[in-house]
PDB file of C-alpha atoms in Angstrom:
ATOM      1  CA  GLN A   1     -94.115 -21.721  65.573  1.00 53.00           C
ATOM      2  CA  ALA A   2     -93.298 -18.568  67.465  1.00 54.00           C
ATOM      3  CA  MET A   3     -96.440 -16.796  66.231  1.00 57.00           C
ATOM      4  CA  GLY A   4     -99.284 -16.125  68.627  1.00 55.00           C
ATOM      5  CA  SER A   5    -102.906 -16.975  67.980  1.00 51.00           C
ATOM      6  CA  SER A   6    -104.286 -13.440  68.232  1.00 53.00           C
ATOM      7  CA  LEU A   7    -103.807 -12.419  64.610  1.00 74.00           C
ATOM      8  CA  GLY A   8    -106.301 -12.462  61.761  1.00 78.00           C
ATOM      9  CA  VAL A   9    -105.694 -14.521  58.614  1.00 82.00           C
ATOM     10  CA  SER A  10    -104.258 -11.654  56.539  1.00 81.00           C
ATOM     11  CA  ASP A  11    -101.792 -10.550  59.240  1.00 83.00           C
ATOM     12  CA  THR A  12    -100.706 -14.154  59.822  1.00 84.00           C
ATOM     13  CA  MET A  13    -100.158 -14.765  56.114  1.00 84.00           C
ATOM     14  CA  ALA A  14     -98.253 -11.480  55.737  1.00 84.00           C
ATOM     15  CA  LEU A  15     -95.806 -12.735  58.376  1.00 84.00           C
ATOM     16  CA  ILE A  16     -95.601 -16.236  56.893  1.00 85.00           C
ATOM     17  CA  SER A  17     -95.001 -14.944  53.342  1.00 87.00           C
ATOM     18  CA  THR A  18     -92.225 -12.627  54.591  1.00 85.00           C
ATOM     19  CA  LYS A  19     -90.419 -15.570  56.203  1.00 84.00           C
ATOM     20  CA  LEU A  20     -91.192 -17.835  53.253  1.00 87.00           C
ATOM     21  CA  SER A  21     -89.581 -15.477  50.718  1.00 86.00           C
ATOM     22  CA  ASN A  22     -86.170 -16.236  52.274  1.00 87.00           C
ATOM     23  CA  ILE A  23     -86.660 -19.991  51.802  1.00 91.00           C
ATOM     24  CA  VAL A  24     -88.694 -20.569  48.629  1.00 93.00           C
ATOM     25  CA  PRO A  25     -88.489 -18.064  45.729  1.00 93.00           C
ATOM     26  CA  PHE A  26     -91.763 -16.586  44.491  1.00 95.00           C
ATOM     27  CA  SER A  27     -93.165 -13.676  42.493  1.00 95.00           C
ATOM     28  CA  CYS A  28     -96.594 -14.142  44.075  1.00 95.00           C
ATOM     29  CA  CYS A  29     -97.739 -15.999  47.198  1.00 95.00           C
ATOM     30  CA  ALA A  30    -101.382 -16.845  47.932  1.00 95.00           C
ATOM     31  CA  LEU A  31    -103.512 -18.543  50.569  1.00 94.00           C
ATOM     32  CA  PHE A  32    -106.723 -20.319  49.542  1.00 96.00           C
ATOM     33  CA  LEU A  33    -109.168 -21.353  52.269  1.00 94.00           C
ATOM     34  CA  TYR A  34    -111.560 -24.256  51.780  1.00 95.00           C
ATOM     35  CA  ALA A  35    -115.303 -24.087  52.501  1.00 92.00           C
ATOM     36  CA  GLU A  36    -116.658 -27.614  53.022  1.00 89.00           C
ATOM     37  CA  GLU A  37    -120.308 -26.754  52.418  1.00 89.00           C
ATOM     38  CA  SER A  38    -119.647 -25.343  48.928  1.00 93.00           C
ATOM     39  CA  GLU A  39    -116.450 -27.303  48.165  1.00 93.00           C
ATOM     40  CA  MET A  40    -114.913 -24.019  47.007  1.00 95.00           C
ATOM     41  CA  LEU A  41    -111.482 -22.549  47.672  1.00 96.00           C
ATOM     42  CA  ARG A  42    -111.408 -18.776  48.012  1.00 95.00           C
ATOM     43  CA  CYS A  43    -108.241 -16.714  47.985  1.00 95.00           C
ATOM     44  CA  ARG A  44    -107.998 -14.981  51.366  1.00 93.00           C
ATOM     45  CA  PHE A  45    -104.527 -13.483  50.927  1.00 93.00           C
ATOM     46  CA  ALA A  46    -102.167 -12.720  48.040  1.00 94.00           C
ATOM     47  CA  THR A  47     -98.979 -10.706  47.805  1.00 94.00           C
ATOM     48  CA  GLY A  48     -96.591  -9.886  44.971  1.00 94.00           C
ATOM     49  CA  VAL A  49     -97.006  -9.876  41.176  1.00 93.00           C
ATOM     50  CA  GLU A  50    -100.676  -9.850  40.023  1.00 93.00           C
ATOM     51  CA  SER A  51    -101.798 -10.273  43.648  1.00 92.00           C
ATOM     52  CA  GLU A  52    -104.912  -8.135  43.059  1.00 92.00           C
ATOM     53  CA  THR A  53    -106.119 -10.550  40.364  1.00 92.00           C
ATOM     54  CA  VAL A  54    -105.141 -13.653  42.366  1.00 94.00           C
ATOM     55  CA  GLN A  55    -107.076 -12.316  45.373  1.00 92.00           C
ATOM     56  CA  GLN A  56    -110.286 -12.447  43.312  1.00 92.00           C
ATOM     57  CA  LEU A  57    -109.963 -16.174  42.539  1.00 94.00           C
ATOM     58  CA  THR A  58    -112.529 -18.685  43.804  1.00 96.00           C
ATOM     59  CA  ILE A  59    -111.908 -22.247  42.634  1.00 95.00           C
ATOM     60  CA  LYS A  60    -114.009 -25.397  42.914  1.00 95.00           C
ATOM     61  CA  SER A  61    -112.397 -28.492  44.449  1.00 95.00           C
ATOM     62  CA  GLY A  62    -110.932 -30.663  41.688  1.00 94.00           C
ATOM     63  CA  HIS A  63    -110.473 -27.733  39.280  1.00 95.00           C
ATOM     64  CA  GLY A  64    -107.241 -25.917  38.451  1.00 93.00           C
ATOM     65  CA  LEU A  65    -104.031 -26.451  40.411  1.00 94.00           C
ATOM     66  CA  THR A  66    -105.471 -25.418  43.753  1.00 95.00           C
ATOM     67  CA  GLY A  67    -108.554 -27.603  43.261  1.00 95.00           C
ATOM     68  CA  TRP A  68    -106.376 -30.603  42.309  1.00 96.00           C
ATOM     69  CA  VAL A  69    -104.320 -30.218  45.492  1.00 95.00           C
ATOM     70  CA  ALA A  70    -107.549 -29.880  47.504  1.00 94.00           C
ATOM     71  CA  ARG A  71    -108.906 -33.128  46.092  1.00 94.00           C
ATOM     72  CA  ASN A  72    -105.681 -35.159  46.233  1.00 94.00           C
ATOM     73  CA  ARG A  73    -104.103 -33.630  49.383  1.00 94.00           C
ATOM     74  CA  ARG A  74    -100.711 -33.728  47.643  1.00 93.00           C
ATOM     75  CA  PRO A  75     -98.350 -30.944  46.489  1.00 94.00           C
ATOM     76  CA  LEU A  76     -98.162 -29.965  42.821  1.00 92.00           C
ATOM     77  CA  VAL A  77     -94.787 -28.840  41.387  1.00 93.00           C
ATOM     78  CA  ASN A  78     -94.089 -26.628  38.341  1.00 89.00           C
ATOM     79  CA  ALA A  79     -97.641 -26.617  37.057  1.00 87.00           C
ATOM     80  CA  ARG A  80     -99.134 -23.883  34.852  1.00 91.00           C
ATOM     81  CA  PRO A  81    -100.495 -20.970  36.980  1.00 93.00           C
ATOM     82  CA  SER A  82    -102.979 -19.950  34.269  1.00 92.00           C
ATOM     83  CA  ALA A  83    -104.924 -23.147  35.108  1.00 93.00           C
ATOM     84  CA  ASP A  84    -106.026 -21.487  38.383  1.00 94.00           C
ATOM     85  CA  PHE A  85    -107.157 -18.353  36.535  1.00 93.00           C
ATOM     86  CA  GLU A  86    -109.105 -20.445  34.023  1.00 92.00           C
ATOM     87  CA  ALA A  87    -110.681 -22.584  36.784  1.00 93.00           C
ATOM     88  CA  ALA A  88    -111.880 -19.393  38.488  1.00 93.00           C
ATOM     89  CA  GLY A  89    -113.285 -18.038  35.207  1.00 91.00           C
ATOM     90  CA  VAL A  90    -110.857 -15.113  35.171  1.00 86.00           C
ATOM     91  CA  PRO A  91    -109.637 -14.550  31.591  1.00 75.00           C
ATOM     92  CA  ALA A  92    -106.294 -13.052  32.640  1.00 68.00           C
ATOM     93  CA  GLN A  93    -103.194 -13.019  30.473  1.00 82.00           C
ATOM     94  CA  THR A  94    -100.856 -13.857  33.330  1.00 91.00           C
ATOM     95  CA  THR A  95     -97.098 -13.310  33.442  1.00 93.00           C
ATOM     96  CA  LEU A  96     -96.810 -16.082  36.046  1.00 94.00           C
ATOM     97  CA  GLN A  97     -95.181 -19.139  34.479  1.00 94.00           C
ATOM     98  CA  SER A  98     -94.623 -21.734  37.222  1.00 95.00           C
ATOM     99  CA  ALA A  99     -96.395 -22.748  40.418  1.00 95.00           C
ATOM    100  CA  LEU A 100     -95.897 -24.823  43.547  1.00 96.00           C
ATOM    101  CA  VAL A 101     -99.054 -25.575  45.540  1.00 96.00           C
ATOM    102  CA  CYS A 102     -99.139 -27.409  48.905  1.00 96.00           C
ATOM    103  CA  PRO A 103    -102.120 -28.562  51.004  1.00 96.00           C
ATOM    104  CA  LEU A 104    -102.772 -27.213  54.498  1.00 94.00           C
ATOM    105  CA  VAL A 105    -103.987 -29.972  56.805  1.00 94.00           C
ATOM    106  CA  PHE A 106    -104.650 -29.512  60.527  1.00 93.00           C
ATOM    107  CA  ASN A 107    -105.659 -32.482  62.710  1.00 91.00           C
ATOM    108  CA  GLU A 108    -106.415 -34.475  59.535  1.00 89.00           C
ATOM    109  CA  ARG A 109    -108.783 -31.734  58.375  1.00 91.00           C
ATOM    110  CA  PHE A 110    -108.065 -30.020  55.053  1.00 94.00           C
ATOM    111  CA  ILE A 111    -108.270 -26.237  55.527  1.00 93.00           C
ATOM    112  CA  GLY A 112    -106.792 -24.893  52.280  1.00 95.00           C
ATOM    113  CA  THR A 113    -103.632 -24.446  50.229  1.00 95.00           C
ATOM    114  CA  ILE A 114    -100.542 -22.267  50.059  1.00 95.00           C
ATOM    115  CA  ALA A 115     -99.540 -21.461  46.483  1.00 95.00           C
ATOM    116  CA  VAL A 116     -96.341 -19.801  45.277  1.00 96.00           C
ATOM    117  CA  TYR A 117     -96.145 -18.600  41.673  1.00 96.00           C
ATOM    118  CA  HIS A 118     -93.120 -17.401  39.673  1.00 96.00           C
ATOM    119  CA  THR A 119     -92.741 -15.346  36.501  1.00 95.00           C
ATOM    120  CA  ALA A 120     -89.936 -17.649  35.305  1.00 94.00           C
ATOM    121  CA  ALA A 121     -90.729 -21.084  33.875  1.00 93.00           C
ATOM    122  CA  ALA A 122     -89.868 -24.370  35.645  1.00 92.00           C
ATOM    123  CA  VAL A 123     -88.439 -22.631  38.729  1.00 93.00           C
ATOM    124  CA  TYR A 124     -89.502 -25.141  41.354  1.00 95.00           C
ATOM    125  CA  THR A 125     -87.634 -28.314  42.269  1.00 93.00           C
ATOM    126  CA  ASP A 126     -88.364 -31.277  44.517  1.00 93.00           C
ATOM    127  CA  ASP A 127     -86.281 -29.543  47.197  1.00 94.00           C
ATOM    128  CA  HIS A 128     -88.639 -26.550  47.037  1.00 94.00           C
ATOM    129  CA  ARG A 129     -91.586 -28.934  47.294  1.00 94.00           C
ATOM    130  CA  ARG A 130     -90.121 -30.612  50.390  1.00 94.00           C
ATOM    131  CA  LEU A 131     -89.418 -27.245  52.008  1.00 93.00           C
ATOM    132  CA  LEU A 132     -92.875 -25.791  51.320  1.00 93.00           C
ATOM    133  CA  ASP A 133     -94.541 -29.044  52.372  1.00 92.00           C
ATOM    134  CA  ARG A 134     -92.685 -28.929  55.713  1.00 91.00           C
ATOM    135  CA  ILE A 135     -93.515 -25.238  56.186  1.00 89.00           C
ATOM    136  CA  SER A 136     -97.166 -25.938  55.327  1.00 90.00           C
ATOM    137  CA  GLU A 137     -97.335 -28.547  58.102  1.00 89.00           C
ATOM    138  CA  GLN A 138     -96.289 -25.880  60.625  1.00 85.00           C
ATOM    139  CA  ALA A 139     -98.284 -23.050  59.016  1.00 87.00           C
ATOM    140  CA  ALA A 140    -101.560 -25.034  58.969  1.00 89.00           C
ATOM    141  CA  ALA A 141    -101.890 -24.863  62.776  1.00 87.00           C
ATOM    142  CA  VAL A 142    -101.141 -21.129  62.846  1.00 87.00           C
ATOM    143  CA  ILE A 143    -103.576 -20.381  60.003  1.00 88.00           C
ATOM    144  CA  TYR A 144    -106.275 -22.528  61.622  1.00 89.00           C
ATOM    145  CA  ASN A 145    -105.842 -20.546  64.864  1.00 85.00           C
ATOM    146  CA  SER A 146    -106.217 -17.336  62.850  1.00 86.00           C
ATOM    147  CA  ILE A 147    -109.450 -18.610  61.284  1.00 84.00           C
ATOM    148  CA  VAL A 148    -110.814 -19.500  64.755  1.00 84.00           C
ATOM    149  CA  PHE A 149    -109.695 -16.099  66.110  1.00 81.00           C
ATOM    150  CA  GLU A 150    -111.533 -14.261  63.306  1.00 79.00           C
ATOM    151  CA  GLN A 151    -114.644 -16.428  63.736  1.00 81.00           C
ATOM    152  CA  THR A 152    -114.701 -15.896  67.506  1.00 82.00           C
ATOM    153  CA  GLN A 153    -114.292 -12.158  67.030  1.00 77.00           C
ATOM    154  CA  GLU A 154    -117.097 -12.099  64.448  1.00 77.00           C
ATOM    155  CA  ASP A 155    -119.386 -14.256  66.622  1.00 79.00           C
ATOM    156  CA  SER A 156    -118.896 -11.956  69.608  1.00 82.00           C
ATOM    157  CA  LEU A 157    -120.078  -8.965  67.535  1.00 85.00           C
ATOM    158  CA  THR A 158    -122.834 -10.652  65.507  1.00 86.00           C
ATOM    159  CA  ASP A 159    -126.365 -11.746  66.344  1.00 86.00           C
ATOM    160  CA  PRO A 160    -126.625 -15.466  65.460  1.00 81.00           C
ATOM    161  CA  LEU A 161    -130.277 -15.242  64.321  1.00 79.00           C
ATOM    162  CA  THR A 162    -130.071 -12.273  61.931  1.00 81.00           C
ATOM    163  CA  ALA A 163    -126.277 -12.197  61.286  1.00 83.00           C
ATOM    164  CA  LEU A 164    -126.537  -8.447  61.942  1.00 89.00           C
ATOM    165  CA  PRO A 165    -124.213  -6.511  64.285  1.00 90.00           C
ATOM    166  CA  ASN A 166    -125.274  -7.023  67.921  1.00 89.00           C
ATOM    167  CA  THR A 167    -125.492  -4.764  70.990  1.00 88.00           C
ATOM    168  CA  ARG A 168    -121.797  -5.152  71.790  1.00 87.00           C
ATOM    169  CA  PHE A 169    -120.947  -3.963  68.272  1.00 89.00           C
ATOM    170  CA  MET A 170    -123.357  -1.033  68.662  1.00 90.00           C
ATOM    171  CA  PHE A 171    -121.651   0.160  71.863  1.00 90.00           C
ATOM    172  CA  MET A 172    -118.190  -0.172  70.274  1.00 88.00           C
ATOM    173  CA  HIS A 173    -119.335   1.754  67.206  1.00 90.00           C
ATOM    174  CA  LEU A 174    -121.174   4.384  69.252  1.00 92.00           C
ATOM    175  CA  THR A 175    -118.127   4.918  71.493  1.00 92.00           C
ATOM    176  CA  ARG A 176    -115.965   5.531  68.403  1.00 91.00           C
ATOM    177  CA  GLU A 177    -118.513   7.899  66.840  1.00 92.00           C
ATOM    178  CA  LEU A 178    -118.967   9.903  70.067  1.00 93.00           C
ATOM    179  CA  ALA A 179    -115.185  10.205  70.456  1.00 93.00           C
ATOM    180  CA  ARG A 180    -114.906  11.371  66.837  1.00 92.00           C
ATOM    181  CA  ALA A 181    -117.727  13.893  67.269  1.00 92.00           C
ATOM    182  CA  ASN A 182    -116.034  15.196  70.416  1.00 92.00           C
ATOM    183  CA  ARG A 183    -112.690  15.474  68.619  1.00 93.00           C
ATOM    184  CA  LEU A 184    -114.189  17.257  65.579  1.00 93.00           C
ATOM    185  CA  LYS A 185    -116.635  19.299  67.708  1.00 93.00           C
ATOM    186  CA  SER A 186    -119.515  17.942  65.604  1.00 93.00           C
ATOM    187  CA  GLU A 187    -122.892  16.378  66.408  1.00 91.00           C
ATOM    188  CA  VAL A 188    -124.181  12.789  66.419  1.00 90.00           C
ATOM    189  CA  SER A 189    -127.685  11.551  65.641  1.00 91.00           C
ATOM    190  CA  LEU A 190    -129.000   8.237  66.893  1.00 90.00           C
ATOM    191  CA  LEU A 191    -132.057   6.730  65.202  1.00 92.00           C
ATOM    192  CA  VAL A 192    -133.897   4.011  67.138  1.00 90.00           C
ATOM    193  CA  MET A 193    -136.462   1.789  65.410  1.00 88.00           C
ATOM    194  CA  ASP A 194    -138.784  -0.810  66.862  1.00 87.00           C
ATOM    195  CA  LEU A 195    -139.941  -3.838  64.855  1.00 85.00           C
ATOM    196  CA  ASP A 196    -143.523  -4.893  65.550  1.00 91.00           C
ATOM    197  CA  ASN A 197    -144.065  -8.535  66.523  1.00 89.00           C
ATOM    198  CA  PHE A 198    -140.358  -9.337  66.458  1.00 83.00           C
ATOM    199  CA  LYS A 199    -140.733 -11.315  69.684  1.00 85.00           C
ATOM    200  CA  GLU A 200    -142.673 -13.967  67.734  1.00 88.00           C
ATOM    201  CA  ILE A 201    -139.755 -14.431  65.341  1.00 82.00           C
ATOM    202  CA  ASN A 202    -137.290 -14.572  68.231  1.00 80.00           C
ATOM    203  CA  ASP A 203    -139.386 -17.129  70.106  1.00 86.00           C
ATOM    204  CA  THR A 204    -139.973 -19.277  67.022  1.00 87.00           C
ATOM    205  CA  TYR A 205    -136.419 -19.337  65.704  1.00 82.00           C
TER     206      TYR A 205
END
């Protein structure tokens, strides 16, 4: 609750997982964010055992543990973590043996899940579920703010038509490059290109 809203998703989750480790035991903690248009959940943050593999997971709603929680909006206790790996098509021989997955809901909108995995079997109890469920209620608002913060930042530096970096991004980048060239006593080249008839595309779209 004390967190601000000027952090990206990864920084926010790093803080949440640090606090969470004192309350609910885990070997690995992961955040999956939900994309409504594709009905997919993509891992946006993972820390701990096998976190590099977990970070690659993308799971369809209704599949695996994370997908089940997405579809049913209810926590899942002591399920088999390998189900998430299988649902994502990752043939990993995982050492993770138990999982607790809770939904993240903000203003009645499902935004994703928080999953904690453990290398020991049957670690999680109903008390752990209640704790993580309560934490997820608070964390959902903070994570949603982080998503909005990242989106706003991206929108301010991206051209909506082409999804390419815009003028503001160019000046930021150019300022950094000029400062670096000055520091290293090196040179900078700037290549400018003009696209013929681009005004037609701009006017049409």
